[in-house]
Tab-separated table of C-alpha atoms in Angstrom:
chain	number	residue	atom	x	y	z
J	1	MET	CA	-8.025	6.981	-61.737
J	2	HIS	CA	-9.284	5.210	-58.745
J	3	GLY	CA	-8.365	1.757	-59.635
J	4	VAL	CA	-4.927	2.666	-59.822
J	5	LYS	CA	-4.386	4.356	-57.014
J	6	VAL	CA	-5.786	0.943	-54.777
J	7	VAL	CA	-3.119	-0.884	-56.605
J	8	THR	CA	-0.091	1.425	-55.784
J	9	GLY	CA	-1.255	2.026	-51.861
J	10	ALA	CA	-1.219	-1.784	-51.600
J	11	ALA	CA	2.403	-1.814	-53.415
J	12	ALA	CA	3.618	0.703	-51.161
J	13	ALA	CA	2.185	-0.262	-47.298
J	14	VAL	CA	3.634	-4.430	-47.983
J	15	LEU	CA	7.251	-2.654	-49.410
J	16	LEU	CA	7.118	-0.995	-46.394
J	17	LEU	CA	6.157	-3.169	-43.884
J	18	ALA	CA	9.111	-5.664	-45.455
J	19	PHE	CA	10.978	-3.930	-42.221
J	20	SER	CA	8.932	-4.284	-39.745
J	21	ARG	CA	6.477	-6.980	-39.719
J	22	PRO	CA	6.996	-10.032	-37.096
J	23	THR	CA	9.249	-12.564	-38.294
J	24	SER	CA	7.634	-15.910	-39.412
J	25	ALA	CA	8.470	-18.572	-37.892
J	26	LEU	CA	9.201	-20.530	-41.932
J	27	ALA	CA	11.214	-17.446	-43.180
J	28	ASP	CA	15.699	-17.889	-43.047
J	29	THR	CA	16.663	-15.204	-40.680
J	30	ILE	CA	19.925	-12.839	-40.608
J	31	GLU	CA	21.370	-14.546	-37.672
J	32	ALA	CA	20.916	-18.093	-39.241
J	33	ALA	CA	22.438	-16.669	-42.326
J	34	LEU	CA	25.103	-15.718	-40.141
J	35	VAL	CA	25.803	-19.355	-38.532
J	36	ARG	CA	25.648	-20.824	-42.138
J	37	ALA	CA	28.715	-18.305	-43.651
J	38	TYR	CA	30.396	-18.958	-39.896
J	39	GLN	CA	30.200	-22.863	-40.351
J	40	THR	CA	30.561	-23.586	-43.620
J	41	ASN	CA	32.467	-20.656	-45.750
J	42	PRO	CA	35.596	-21.487	-47.477
J	43	GLN	CA	37.664	-19.379	-47.077
J	44	LEU	CA	37.134	-19.141	-43.665
J	45	ASN	CA	37.685	-22.873	-43.090
J	46	ALA	CA	41.304	-22.209	-45.336
J	47	GLN	CA	42.513	-20.081	-42.978
J	48	ARG	CA	41.599	-21.687	-39.982
J	49	ALA	CA	44.343	-24.639	-40.844
J	50	LEU	CA	46.296	-22.172	-41.347
J	51	VAL	CA	46.088	-21.611	-37.980
J	52	ARG	CA	46.165	-25.494	-37.356
J	53	ALA	CA	49.461	-25.515	-39.122
J	54	THR	CA	51.088	-22.406	-37.937
J	55	ASP	CA	50.553	-24.130	-34.242
J	56	GLU	CA	53.253	-26.853	-35.521
J	57	GLY	CA	55.105	-24.102	-35.325
J	58	VAL	CA	55.751	-24.337	-31.169
J	59	PRO	CA	56.633	-27.472	-30.650
J	60	GLN	CA	59.199	-27.113	-33.388
J	61	ALA	CA	60.785	-24.593	-31.424
J	62	LEU	CA	60.353	-26.380	-28.711
J	63	SER	CA	62.366	-29.749	-30.141
J	64	GLY	CA	65.288	-28.008	-29.379
J	65	TYR	CA	65.143	-29.147	-25.729
J	66	ARG	CA	64.957	-32.003	-26.585
J	67	PRO	CA	67.202	-34.653	-27.451
J	68	LYS	CA	67.966	-35.606	-30.578
J	69	VAL	CA	68.542	-39.898	-30.216
J	70	ALA	CA	70.510	-41.938	-33.700
J	71	ILE	CA	70.789	-46.344	-34.213
J	72	THR	CA	73.728	-46.236	-36.728
J	73	ALA	CA	73.914	-49.894	-37.841
J	74	SER	CA	76.607	-51.335	-40.287
J	75	ALA	CA	77.549	-54.122	-41.782
J	76	GLY	CA	80.257	-55.855	-45.270
J	77	TYR	CA	82.657	-57.641	-45.632
J	78	GLN	CA	86.286	-57.246	-46.109
J	79	TYR	CA	89.494	-59.341	-47.669
J	80	THR	CA	92.573	-58.566	-45.389
J	81	ASP	CA	96.488	-60.226	-46.175
J	82	THR	CA	98.879	-58.039	-44.018
J	83	HIS	CA	101.878	-58.961	-43.759
J	84	SER	CA	104.052	-57.250	-40.933
J	85	ILE	CA	107.470	-57.500	-38.911
J	86	LEU	CA	107.043	-58.072	-35.374
J	87	ALA	CA	109.872	-57.948	-33.826
J	88	SER	CA	113.649	-58.298	-35.227
J	89	THR	CA	116.510	-60.418	-33.544
J	90	PRO	CA	119.396	-60.861	-34.354
J	91	THR	CA	119.203	-63.723	-35.415
J	92	ASP	CA	115.586	-64.094	-37.022
J	93	LEU	CA	112.485	-61.479	-38.450
J	94	VAL	CA	109.606	-62.948	-36.123
J	95	ARG	CA	107.054	-62.259	-39.184
J	96	ASN	CA	102.920	-61.862	-38.460
J	97	ASN	CA	100.674	-62.253	-42.097
J	98	VAL	CA	97.164	-62.002	-42.017
J	99	HIS	CA	95.459	-63.006	-44.583
J	100	GLY	CA	91.835	-63.516	-45.383
J	101	ALA	CA	87.795	-62.725	-45.579
J	102	ASN	CA	85.243	-61.810	-42.116
J	103	PRO	CA	82.441	-60.050	-41.309
J	104	PRO	CA	82.534	-56.754	-39.266
J	105	ARG	CA	79.452	-55.329	-38.413
J	106	ALA	CA	78.857	-52.638	-35.409
J	107	ALA	CA	75.563	-50.861	-33.583
J	108	GLY	CA	75.602	-48.223	-32.002
J	109	LEU	CA	73.641	-45.402	-30.069
J	110	THR	CA	74.311	-41.915	-29.808
J	111	VAL	CA	71.971	-39.017	-28.496
J	112	THR	CA	72.433	-35.658	-27.964
J	113	GLN	CA	71.682	-33.843	-25.951
J	114	ASN	CA	72.391	-29.036	-26.627
J	115	LEU	CA	73.057	-27.205	-22.835
J	116	TYR	CA	73.413	-23.821	-24.327
J	117	ASN	CA	73.034	-22.298	-27.136
J	118	GLY	CA	72.510	-18.799	-26.708
J	119	ASN	CA	68.882	-19.205	-25.901
J	120	VAL	CA	67.956	-19.392	-30.099
J	121	THR	CA	65.574	-22.250	-28.883
J	122	ALA	CA	63.742	-19.816	-26.211
J	123	ASN	CA	63.280	-17.466	-28.750
J	124	LYS	CA	62.936	-18.883	-31.268
J	125	THR	CA	59.700	-20.648	-28.811
J	126	ARG	CA	58.525	-17.556	-27.611
J	127	ALA	CA	58.504	-15.722	-30.881
J	128	ALA	CA	55.557	-19.206	-32.717
J	129	GLU	CA	53.101	-18.471	-29.802
J	130	SER	CA	53.255	-15.470	-30.382
J	131	SER	CA	52.860	-16.579	-34.815
J	132	VAL	CA	50.081	-18.678	-33.070
J	133	SER	CA	48.467	-15.579	-31.200
J	134	GLY	CA	49.343	-13.932	-34.643
J	135	ALA	CA	47.477	-15.999	-36.618
J	136	ARG	CA	45.115	-16.256	-34.451
J	137	GLU	CA	43.483	-13.373	-34.593
J	138	GLY	CA	43.916	-12.894	-38.486
J	139	LEU	CA	41.057	-15.883	-38.335
J	140	ARG	CA	39.007	-13.671	-35.595
J	141	LEU	CA	39.351	-10.995	-38.547
J	142	LEU	CA	38.556	-12.968	-41.052
J	143	GLU	CA	35.400	-13.643	-39.195
J	144	GLU	CA	34.413	-10.475	-38.938
J	145	THR	CA	35.300	-10.037	-43.048
J	146	VAL	CA	32.967	-13.657	-43.635
J	147	LEU	CA	29.907	-12.393	-41.361
J	148	LEU	CA	30.253	-8.486	-42.509
J	149	SER	CA	30.069	-9.614	-46.101
J	150	ALA	CA	27.250	-11.852	-45.608
J	151	ALA	CA	24.686	-9.366	-43.254
J	152	THR	CA	26.066	-7.564	-46.136
J	153	ILE	CA	24.002	-9.453	-48.519
J	154	TYR	CA	22.209	-10.829	-47.061
J	155	MET	CA	20.510	-6.912	-46.896
J	156	ASP	CA	21.187	-6.581	-50.552
J	157	TYR	CA	19.523	-9.460	-51.196
J	158	LEU	CA	16.755	-7.929	-49.226
J	159	ARG	CA	17.151	-4.825	-51.334
J	160	ASP	CA	17.141	-5.727	-54.591
J	161	SER	CA	14.424	-7.822	-54.065
J	162	ALA	CA	12.298	-5.106	-52.999
J	163	ILE	CA	12.912	-3.225	-55.750
J	164	VAL	CA	11.868	-5.624	-57.796
J	165	GLU	CA	9.038	-4.755	-56.382
J	166	VAL	CA	8.760	-1.608	-56.506
J	167	GLN	CA	10.238	-1.151	-60.119
J	168	LYS	CA	7.113	-4.396	-60.855
J	169	SER	CA	4.188	-2.353	-59.235
J	170	ASN	CA	5.639	0.529	-61.438
J	171	VAL	CA	4.794	-1.222	-64.220
J	172	ARG	CA	1.351	-2.608	-63.225
J	173	VAL	CA	0.520	1.327	-62.474
J	174	LEU	CA	1.451	2.512	-65.293
J	175	GLU	CA	0.540	0.212	-67.797
J	176	GLN	CA	-2.782	1.064	-65.883
J	177	THR	CA	-2.232	4.685	-66.466
J	178	LEU	CA	-1.778	3.768	-71.096
J	179	LYS	CA	-5.050	1.828	-70.815
J	180	GLN	CA	-6.649	4.764	-69.278
J	181	THR	CA	-4.363	7.212	-71.457
J	182	ARG	CA	-5.600	5.664	-74.469
J	183	ASP	CA	-9.138	4.668	-73.404
J	184	ARG	CA	-9.259	9.448	-72.594
J	185	PHE	CA	-7.665	9.531	-76.407
J	186	ASN	CA	-10.347	7.910	-77.705
J	187	VAL	CA	-13.356	10.017	-77.103
J	188	GLY	CA	-10.472	13.525	-77.280
J	189	GLU	CA	-10.544	14.185	-74.009
J	190	VAL	CA	-6.347	14.435	-74.021
J	191	THR	CA	-3.626	13.662	-77.348
J	192	ARG	CA	-2.389	11.720	-78.859
J	193	THR	CA	1.064	13.407	-77.028
J	194	ASP	CA	-0.254	12.225	-74.109
J	195	VAL	CA	-0.927	8.776	-74.957
J	196	ALA	CA	3.435	8.763	-76.490
J	197	GLN	CA	4.641	10.165	-72.535
J	198	SER	CA	2.926	7.476	-71.032
J	199	GLU	CA	4.091	4.687	-73.238
J	200	ALA	CA	7.437	6.017	-72.647
J	201	GLN	CA	7.360	6.737	-69.359
J	202	LEU	CA	5.948	2.757	-69.660
J	203	ALA	CA	8.847	1.568	-71.740
J	204	ALA	CA	11.545	3.164	-69.125
J	205	GLY	CA	10.049	1.174	-66.616
J	206	LYS	CA	9.925	-1.637	-68.210
J	207	THR	CA	13.620	-0.766	-68.342
J	208	GLN	CA	14.072	-0.605	-64.334
J	209	GLU	CA	12.949	-3.015	-63.854
J	210	LEU	CA	14.326	-5.383	-66.197
J	211	THR	CA	17.429	-4.176	-64.575
J	212	ALA	CA	16.910	-4.980	-60.882
J	213	GLU	CA	16.037	-8.285	-62.031
J	214	SER	CA	19.563	-8.763	-63.649
J	215	ASN	CA	20.781	-6.766	-60.059
J	216	LEU	CA	19.185	-9.523	-57.934
J	217	VAL	CA	20.195	-12.364	-60.199
J	218	THR	CA	23.625	-11.531	-59.437
J	219	THR	CA	22.777	-10.799	-55.709
J	220	ARG	CA	21.326	-14.423	-55.995
J	221	ALA	CA	25.254	-16.061	-56.806
J	222	ASN	CA	26.726	-14.166	-54.086
J	223	PHE	CA	24.365	-14.881	-51.827
J	224	ARG	CA	25.007	-18.795	-52.334
J	225	ARG	CA	28.772	-17.757	-52.939
J	226	ILE	CA	29.240	-16.491	-48.855
J	227	ILE	CA	26.591	-17.909	-47.099
J	228	GLY	CA	25.729	-20.832	-48.884
J	229	ASN	CA	22.410	-21.507	-49.450
J	230	GLU	CA	20.134	-20.476	-52.267
J	231	PRO	CA	18.183	-16.877	-50.915
J	232	LYS	CA	14.272	-17.955	-50.425
J	233	ASN	CA	10.909	-16.668	-47.533
J	234	LEU	CA	14.322	-13.407	-46.351
J	235	ALA	CA	12.912	-12.131	-42.148
J	236	PRO	CA	13.920	-8.648	-42.162
J	237	GLY	CA	17.305	-7.785	-40.892
J	238	SER	CA	17.441	-5.418	-37.900
J	239	PRO	CA	20.292	-2.717	-36.666
J	240	VAL	CA	22.705	-4.055	-33.778
J	241	ASP	CA	22.905	-0.513	-32.440
J	242	ARG	CA	22.427	-2.682	-28.669
J	243	TYR	CA	25.842	-3.887	-29.199
J	244	LEU	CA	27.237	-0.562	-29.885
J	245	PRO	CA	29.316	1.563	-28.140
J	246	ALA	CA	27.249	5.036	-26.849
J	247	THR	CA	30.138	7.363	-28.568
J	248	LEU	CA	31.770	8.375	-31.398
J	249	PRO	CA	35.223	8.617	-28.965
J	250	GLN	CA	34.548	5.431	-26.774
J	251	ALA	CA	34.088	2.927	-29.937
J	252	VAL	CA	38.196	5.095	-31.550
J	253	GLU	CA	38.918	3.973	-27.749
J	254	LEU	CA	37.861	0.560	-28.508
J	255	SER	CA	39.036	0.091	-32.392
J	256	LEU	CA	42.494	0.764	-31.004
J	257	ILE	CA	42.556	-2.472	-28.690
J	258	GLU	CA	39.892	-5.350	-29.586
J	259	ASN	CA	40.894	-4.099	-33.515
J	260	PRO	CA	42.689	-8.136	-34.747
J	261	ALA	CA	44.068	-5.827	-37.278
J	262	VAL	CA	45.828	-4.043	-35.082
J	263	THR	CA	46.368	-6.494	-32.558
J	264	ALA	CA	47.796	-9.357	-35.406
J	265	ALA	CA	50.157	-6.606	-36.077
J	266	MET	CA	51.389	-6.502	-32.231
J	267	TYR	CA	51.431	-9.814	-32.359
J	268	GLY	CA	53.466	-9.626	-35.391
J	269	VAL	CA	56.498	-6.458	-34.065
J	270	ASP	CA	56.870	-9.641	-31.691
J	271	VAL	CA	57.199	-12.321	-33.800
J	272	ASN	CA	59.909	-9.132	-35.185
J	273	PHE	CA	62.006	-8.607	-32.442
J	274	LEU	CA	62.932	-12.151	-31.558
J	275	GLN	CA	64.437	-13.109	-34.914
J	276	VAL	CA	66.538	-9.903	-33.875
J	277	LYS	CA	67.352	-12.300	-31.031
J	278	ILE	CA	67.459	-15.239	-32.584
J	279	ASN	CA	70.184	-14.567	-34.643
J	280	GLU	CA	71.697	-12.899	-32.113
J	281	GLY	CA	71.900	-16.267	-31.009
J	282	ALA	CA	74.555	-17.043	-34.108
J	283	LEU	CA	77.221	-14.997	-32.056
J	284	LEU	CA	76.829	-16.817	-28.524
J	285	PRO	CA	78.671	-20.301	-27.252
J	286	GLN	CA	77.358	-23.266	-27.849
J	287	LEU	CA	77.646	-26.260	-25.082
J	288	ASN	CA	76.058	-30.260	-26.070
J	289	LEU	CA	76.882	-32.818	-24.783
J	290	GLN	CA	76.598	-36.284	-26.541
J	291	ALA	CA	76.792	-39.757	-25.084
J	292	SER	CA	76.843	-43.583	-27.144
J	293	VAL	CA	77.715	-46.929	-27.003
J	294	GLN	CA	78.756	-49.138	-30.152
J	295	GLN	CA	79.100	-52.828	-30.333
J	296	ALA	CA	80.717	-54.364	-33.003
J	297	TYR	CA	82.098	-57.984	-34.489
J	298	GLU	CA	84.712	-58.430	-36.509
J	299	GLN	CA	85.909	-56.148	-37.651
J	300	THR	CA	89.079	-57.221	-37.763
J	301	GLN	CA	91.459	-60.924	-38.487
J	302	VAL	CA	92.446	-60.600	-35.494
J	303	THR	CA	89.754	-59.262	-33.569
J	304	PRO	CA	86.208	-60.395	-32.712
J	305	SER	CA	84.130	-58.091	-30.932
J	306	ALA	CA	84.909	-54.667	-29.525
J	307	PHE	CA	82.022	-52.130	-27.362
J	308	GLY	CA	82.042	-48.719	-26.124
J	309	ALA	CA	80.795	-46.576	-24.648
J	310	SER	CA	81.644	-42.657	-24.261
J	311	ALA	CA	80.502	-39.194	-22.614
J	312	ILE	CA	81.912	-36.102	-24.411
J	313	ALA	CA	80.947	-32.514	-23.384
J	314	GLN	CA	81.268	-29.456	-26.385
J	315	LEU	CA	82.114	-26.015	-26.435
J	316	THR	CA	81.541	-24.275	-29.400
J	317	VAL	CA	83.125	-20.677	-29.684
J	318	PRO	CA	82.339	-18.710	-32.639
J	319	ILE	CA	84.875	-16.649	-34.079
J	320	TYR	CA	84.403	-15.284	-37.798
J	321	GLN	CA	81.950	-17.546	-39.359
J	322	GLY	CA	82.331	-15.488	-42.341
J	323	GLY	CA	80.246	-12.637	-42.015
J	324	ALA	CA	76.508	-13.905	-42.741
J	325	GLU	CA	75.644	-14.132	-39.410
J	326	TYR	CA	75.914	-10.026	-38.651
J	327	SER	CA	73.921	-9.329	-41.846
J	328	LEU	CA	71.000	-10.980	-40.613
J	329	ILE	CA	70.482	-9.281	-37.189
J	330	ARG	CA	71.154	-5.796	-39.588
J	331	GLN	CA	68.401	-6.977	-41.474
J	332	SER	CA	66.097	-7.962	-38.720
J	333	LYS	CA	66.792	-5.557	-37.484
J	334	GLU	CA	65.656	-3.926	-40.274
J	335	SER	CA	62.396	-5.695	-40.672
J	336	LEU	CA	61.519	-4.788	-36.952
J	337	ALA	CA	61.832	-0.651	-37.281
J	338	GLN	CA	59.413	-1.396	-41.077
J	339	GLN	CA	56.643	-4.053	-38.579
J	340	ARG	CA	56.945	-1.310	-36.545
J	341	LEU	CA	56.084	1.261	-38.768
J	342	THR	CA	53.377	-1.260	-40.222
J	343	LEU	CA	51.439	-1.055	-36.679
J	344	ASP	CA	51.269	2.566	-36.494
J	345	THR	CA	49.185	2.173	-40.435
J	346	THR	CA	47.452	0.048	-39.558
J	347	ARG	CA	46.242	1.927	-36.103
J	348	ASP	CA	45.620	4.984	-37.744
J	349	GLN	CA	43.566	2.703	-41.010
J	350	THR	CA	41.519	2.153	-38.732
J	351	ARG	CA	40.575	4.807	-37.026
J	352	SER	CA	39.545	6.081	-39.827
J	353	ASN	CA	37.483	3.023	-41.163
J	354	THR	CA	35.502	3.726	-37.163
J	355	VAL	CA	34.473	7.805	-37.999
J	356	THR	CA	34.059	6.359	-41.820
J	357	ALA	CA	31.464	3.787	-40.920
J	358	TRP	CA	30.414	5.831	-37.740
J	359	GLY	CA	29.559	8.522	-39.858
J	360	GLN	CA	27.360	6.590	-42.357
J	361	LEU	CA	25.886	5.210	-39.664
J	362	VAL	CA	24.551	8.446	-38.486
J	363	ALA	CA	23.837	9.090	-41.737
J	364	GLY	CA	21.798	6.549	-42.522
J	365	LYS	CA	19.893	6.822	-39.131
J	366	ALA	CA	18.747	10.570	-41.207
J	367	GLN	CA	18.619	9.181	-44.598
J	368	VAL	CA	15.989	6.824	-42.511
J	369	SER	CA	14.081	8.744	-41.674
J	370	SER	CA	13.935	11.980	-44.316
J	371	ALA	CA	12.665	8.609	-47.310
J	372	GLN	CA	9.789	8.659	-45.290
J	373	SER	CA	8.640	11.724	-45.221
J	374	GLN	CA	9.936	11.933	-48.693
J	375	VAL	CA	7.814	8.737	-49.218
J	376	THR	CA	4.985	10.217	-47.430
J	377	ALA	CA	4.723	13.283	-49.224
J	378	SER	CA	5.080	11.649	-52.509
J	379	GLU	CA	1.833	9.301	-51.923
J	380	ILE	CA	0.208	12.617	-51.208
J	381	ALA	CA	1.752	14.754	-53.957
J	382	LEU	CA	0.766	12.050	-56.751
J	383	ASN	CA	-3.117	11.682	-55.408
J	384	GLY	CA	-3.003	14.793	-55.652
J	385	VAL	CA	-1.993	15.046	-58.805
J	386	ARG	CA	-3.722	12.258	-60.289
J	387	GLU	CA	-7.638	14.351	-59.124
J	388	GLU	CA	-6.303	18.050	-60.425
J	389	ALA	CA	-5.757	16.133	-63.692
J	390	LYS	CA	-8.864	14.762	-63.205
J	391	ALA	CA	-10.884	18.037	-63.481
J	392	GLY	CA	-8.341	19.046	-66.075
J	393	GLN	CA	-5.492	20.677	-63.815
J	394	ARG	CA	-2.835	18.613	-64.774
J	395	THR	CA	-1.337	16.717	-67.769
J	396	THR	CA	-0.716	13.347	-67.615
J	397	LEU	CA	2.636	14.136	-68.230
J	398	ASP	CA	2.478	15.735	-64.454
J	399	VAL	CA	1.219	12.843	-63.282
J	400	LEU	CA	3.374	10.593	-64.576
J	401	ASN	CA	5.942	12.379	-62.962
J	402	ALA	CA	4.450	12.463	-60.372
J	403	GLN	CA	4.992	8.792	-60.152
J	404	GLN	CA	8.064	8.084	-60.750
J	405	ALA	CA	8.891	10.473	-58.524
J	406	LEU	CA	7.134	7.886	-56.311
J	407	VAL	CA	9.263	4.550	-57.660
J	408	ASN	CA	11.716	6.692	-56.497
J	409	ALA	CA	11.071	8.051	-53.520
J	410	ARG	CA	10.100	3.965	-52.435
J	411	VAL	CA	13.571	2.999	-53.383
J	412	ALA	CA	16.071	5.553	-52.159
J	413	LEU	CA	13.291	4.299	-48.782
J	414	VAL	CA	14.422	0.222	-49.389
J	415	THR	CA	17.795	1.664	-50.065
J	416	ALA	CA	18.350	3.617	-46.569
J	417	GLN	CA	17.311	1.035	-44.544
J	418	HIS	CA	19.192	-1.216	-45.574
J	419	ASP	CA	22.798	1.413	-45.268
J	420	ARG	CA	20.954	1.085	-42.092
J	421	VAL	CA	21.456	-1.965	-41.463
J	422	VAL	CA	25.144	-2.495	-43.093
J	423	ALA	CA	26.419	0.718	-41.323
J	424	SER	CA	25.663	-0.656	-37.778
J	425	TYR	CA	27.582	-3.829	-38.795
J	426	SER	CA	30.110	-2.286	-40.319
J	427	VAL	CA	30.513	0.178	-37.304
J	428	LEU	CA	30.304	-3.381	-34.647
J	429	ASN	CA	33.311	-5.099	-37.817
J	430	SER	CA	35.639	-2.416	-37.655
J	431	ILE	CA	35.414	-1.816	-32.966
J	432	GLY	CA	36.173	-5.626	-33.391
J	433	ARG	CA	33.078	-6.962	-31.820
J	434	LEU	CA	31.469	-8.722	-35.155
J	435	SER	CA	31.448	-11.914	-33.457
J	436	PRO	CA	29.598	-15.047	-32.588
J	437	GLN	CA	29.467	-14.067	-28.926
J	438	VAL	CA	28.653	-11.016	-29.306
J	439	LEU	CA	25.774	-11.782	-31.454
J	440	ASN	CA	24.791	-14.338	-29.000
J	441	LEU	CA	24.550	-16.441	-32.142
J	442	GLN	CA	23.581	-20.181	-32.157
J	443	THR	CA	26.545	-21.585	-33.337
J	444	THR	CA	29.706	-24.057	-31.527
J	445	THR	CA	32.722	-21.239	-31.623
J	446	TYR	CA	35.470	-22.639	-33.320
J	447	ASP	CA	38.072	-23.401	-30.977
J	448	PRO	CA	41.824	-22.527	-32.395
J	449	SER	CA	43.885	-22.845	-29.027
J	450	VAL	CA	42.182	-26.961	-28.618
J	451	HIS	CA	44.187	-27.757	-31.913
J	452	TYR	CA	46.705	-26.227	-30.706
J	453	GLN	CA	46.456	-27.357	-26.375
J	454	GLN	CA	46.299	-30.767	-28.773
J	455	VAL	CA	49.604	-30.313	-30.409
J	456	ARG	CA	52.464	-28.493	-28.377
J	457	ASP	CA	53.635	-31.264	-26.028
J	458	SER	CA	53.854	-33.112	-28.777
J	459	TRP	CA	56.685	-35.406	-29.400
J	460	PHE	CA	56.530	-37.891	-31.514
J	461	GLY	CA	53.322	-39.095	-34.323
J	462	VAL	CA	53.022	-38.327	-37.459
J	463	ARG	CA	49.155	-38.024	-37.338
J	464	THR	CA	46.641	-34.883	-36.725
J	465	PRO	CA	44.712	-35.035	-34.315
J	466	ASP	CA	41.901	-35.393	-36.073
J	467	GLY	CA	43.128	-38.943	-37.081
J	468	ARG	CA	44.421	-38.043	-41.033
């Protein structure tokens, strides 16, 4: 029995120190894992591409301020055969007969500039800018989601690998217990029932070990999917309480201001409001200025060349266009009302998420302390039961039950430590501050404004800023 106690105590020490020992220089850290997820996660990179595509809505809207230029050219072949009377006198008729072929050719340039269109261009530009801001908040929301997923899967792997070690250690202890029980049975100290109980407990321990290993395989696959590499030599994770507000009311207040889901919904209200103004612009007059020049050759048999130039202002006042414009205005107003209600729903959901995450964090702190006490008490109880079993005051079943209680306590401690760290990241996520900047991650942060400034005032060109 003394050999069993030494193995069990050593296993417990290793597992408990896994969350407190200094980080090895060669160990992978949770911060490094977050950096890889931030840089390489394909879902996040796809969202960045979506934001860049949204940026193009601004130069498209600004194009309404710019002139439209078109060159026209024509060339062909025509045959003419005309007979006409130019004048008539009492004695004779003056006739003009024209027949033959000629190649008419013409080239022209037309420039059209809108001077007023009911502020549609201005409102489209503002709506496009609000869409860009909303897309950036959507990107920030996904960044936080990916970082939270990365932190969670990192801690999941630490938890599951630690549970595997707990179960393996348990199996080793149960194997020794079974061996010792059989030895005692052979000398008549215990009964066949004691041997069967040890065998049953060992079988159950092996099942728990296989289940833990299966869970670890799944977690490893998810680790690779989210973070981008296989987990190897992971250092302990630590909570991020230092970045959190001091109280729950402060956390709720921050979440309603900084959470990207809330700010994205606010920009959605702006876009829908401006869409109402855009649709109302269809009821207002439009004023365009058009200038054109044209040079033509051999348009007829008797006109070898002709040149023309014009500048025309055109005012269009809509009176009735079938009623579709009124329907669009009513429709956009309903969409605006819907978006405002969506904003209220998002705020309520954000508040609820923050309160829930905060409660999990508080509970996680208490659970870690409780689980540590449980492990200590279970170790003392197991050692006591073993000593009492030597004196014949306890049965083999009592020893097995005490051993299982210690295993359960260690699993509970590992799980509580996992939940404690994940809960701190969840709170940071709910208040909108789970970002590389706040976490001081050693990585270059993606700045969506760089691409926006590159394309905002672009008048022409089909290449993207990265050369595609």
